[in-house]
Amino acid sequence: PSRRIRQHNGILKAGGANKTKRAGRPWTFVAIIHGFQDKITALQFEWAWQNVDKSKAFREAVGDDAMARKMKRRMGPKARLDELRWLLKDVQPFCLYSLTVYFPEREYCEIFRGIVSRGKSGNPYKKDDDDESEGRSEML
């Protein structure tokens, strides 16, 4: 992971994606997700997270193609963490895996806790009817 951050920030000249050169430096880790069965599953998860508007599984979980496209247009770590909540709790097959999320910075952990407690409805004061627990401990 430290090598990838150094590539994204331009410290290492080889291997950084062109998309990371334009803006957003310096890059930092917001979340590290682990516990995938294999590399293929991890890459599928990464693709679904980066392409929520194209991922069939994500669009089905959201229930609306327009909503998935709208979510893709949102910017910043909070938007990405909201997409992560959907992937971990509602998007199959990812919600079936025992994945662990690690937050190197407390700020992002607190943002994610707020998103998880808010539930599908988007209302932070109302729990979803289909939430059977206060939140999965694996995610926090």
Coordinates of C-alpha atoms in Angstrom, one line a residue:
P1 CA 0.0 0.0 0.0
S2 CA 2.7 2.5 0.8
R3 CA 4.3 2.0 -2.7
R4 CA 0.9 2.7 -4.4
I5 CA 0.4 5.9 -2.4
R6 CA 3.9 7.1 -3.4
Q7 CA 3.1 6.3 -7.0
H8 CA -0.2 8.2 -6.9
N9 CA 1.6 11.2 -5.3
G10 CA 4.3 11.2 -8.0
I11 CA 7.2 10.4 -5.7
L12 CA 7.8 7.2 -7.7
K13 CA 7.9 7.8 -11.4
A14 CA 6.8 4.4 -12.6
G15 CA 3.4 2.8 -12.1
G16 CA 1.1 5.6 -11.1
A17 CA -2.2 5.9 -13.0
N18 CA -2.5 9.0 -15.3
K19 CA -5.8 9.8 -13.6
T20 CA -4.0 10.5 -10.3
K21 CA -1.7 13.1 -11.9
R22 CA -4.4 15.8 -12.4
A23 CA -5.7 16.7 -9.0
G24 CA -6.3 15.5 -5.5
R25 CA -2.7 15.3 -4.3
P26 CA -1.5 14.3 -1.8
W27 CA -3.4 11.0 -1.8
T28 CA -4.1 9.3 1.5
F29 CA -5.7 6.1 2.5
V30 CA -9.4 6.5 3.5
A31 CA -10.2 2.8 4.0
I32 CA -8.5 -0.5 3.5
I33 CA -10.8 -3.5 2.9
H34 CA -9.5 -7.0 3.3
G35 CA -10.8 -10.5 3.7
F36 CA -11.4 -11.4 0.1
Q37 CA -11.3 -15.0 -1.0
D38 CA -8.9 -14.3 -3.8
K39 CA -7.4 -11.6 -6.0
I40 CA -10.2 -12.0 -8.6
T41 CA -12.9 -11.2 -6.0
A42 CA -10.9 -8.2 -4.7
L43 CA -10.7 -6.9 -8.3
Q44 CA -14.4 -7.4 -8.9
F45 CA -15.1 -5.5 -5.7
E46 CA -12.8 -2.7 -6.7
W47 CA -14.4 -2.5 -10.2
A48 CA -17.9 -2.4 -8.7
W49 CA -16.9 0.4 -6.3
Q50 CA -15.2 2.5 -9.0
N51 CA -18.1 1.9 -11.5
V52 CA -21.3 2.0 -9.4
D53 CA -23.2 3.4 -12.4
K54 CA -22.2 0.4 -14.6
S55 CA -22.2 -2.4 -12.0
K56 CA -25.3 -4.5 -12.5
A57 CA -25.2 -5.8 -8.9
F58 CA -24.9 -2.2 -7.5
R59 CA -27.7 -0.9 -9.7
E60 CA -30.0 -3.8 -8.6
A61 CA -29.2 -3.2 -4.9
V62 CA -29.9 0.5 -5.2
G63 CA -33.1 -0.4 -7.2
D64 CA -32.8 2.5 -9.7
D65 CA -30.3 3.0 -12.5
A66 CA -30.8 6.8 -12.3
M67 CA -29.9 6.7 -8.6
A68 CA -26.8 4.7 -9.3
R69 CA -25.8 7.3 -11.9
K70 CA -26.5 10.1 -9.5
M71 CA -24.4 8.4 -6.8
K72 CA -21.5 8.2 -9.3
R73 CA -21.5 11.9 -9.9
R74 CA -21.0 12.8 -6.2
M75 CA -17.5 13.6 -5.2
G76 CA -15.3 13.2 -2.2
P77 CA -14.5 10.6 0.5
K78 CA -18.0 10.8 2.0
A79 CA -19.6 9.9 -1.3
R80 CA -17.2 6.9 -1.7
L81 CA -17.9 5.7 1.8
D82 CA -21.6 5.8 1.1
E83 CA -21.0 3.6 -1.9
L84 CA -18.9 1.4 0.3
R85 CA -21.8 1.0 2.7
W86 CA -24.0 -0.2 -0.1
L87 CA -21.4 -2.7 -1.3
L88 CA -20.8 -4.1 2.1
K89 CA -24.5 -4.3 3.3
D90 CA -26.7 -4.7 0.2
V91 CA -24.7 -5.7 -3.0
Q92 CA -24.5 -9.4 -3.6
P93 CA -22.1 -11.2 -3.6
F94 CA -20.0 -8.7 -1.5
C95 CA -22.5 -8.5 1.4
L96 CA -22.1 -12.3 1.8
Y97 CA -18.3 -12.1 2.4
S98 CA -16.7 -11.5 5.8
L99 CA -14.9 -8.4 4.8
T100 CA -13.1 -6.1 7.3
V101 CA -12.7 -2.4 6.8
Y102 CA -9.7 -0.6 8.4
F103 CA -9.7 3.2 8.6
P104 CA -6.2 4.6 9.1
E105 CA -7.7 8.0 10.1
R106 CA -10.3 8.3 12.8
E107 CA -12.2 11.1 10.8
Y108 CA -13.2 8.6 8.1
C109 CA -14.2 6.0 10.6
E110 CA -16.6 8.4 12.2
I111 CA -18.0 9.4 8.8
F112 CA -18.6 5.8 8.0
R113 CA -20.2 5.0 11.3
G114 CA -22.7 7.9 10.6
I115 CA -23.4 6.5 7.2
V116 CA -24.0 3.0 8.5
S117 CA -26.3 4.1 11.3
R118 CA -28.3 6.2 8.8
G119 CA -29.4 3.0 6.9
K120 CA -30.9 2.8 3.4
S121 CA -33.5 5.5 4.0
G122 CA -30.9 8.2 4.3
N123 CA -32.5 9.5 7.4
P124 CA -30.0 9.4 10.3
Y125 CA -32.8 9.3 12.9
K126 CA -34.7 6.4 11.4
K127 CA -33.4 2.8 11.3
D128 CA -34.5 0.7 8.3
D129 CA -37.1 -1.9 9.0
D130 CA -35.0 -4.7 7.5
D131 CA -31.9 -3.8 9.6
E132 CA -31.7 -6.7 12.0
S133 CA -28.8 -5.4 14.0
E134 CA -27.2 -2.1 15.0
G135 CA -24.5 -2.7 12.4
R136 CA -22.0 -5.3 11.5
S137 CA -19.0 -5.4 13.7
E138 CA -16.9 -6.6 10.8
M139 CA -17.4 -3.3 9.1
L140 CA -16.2 -1.2 12.0

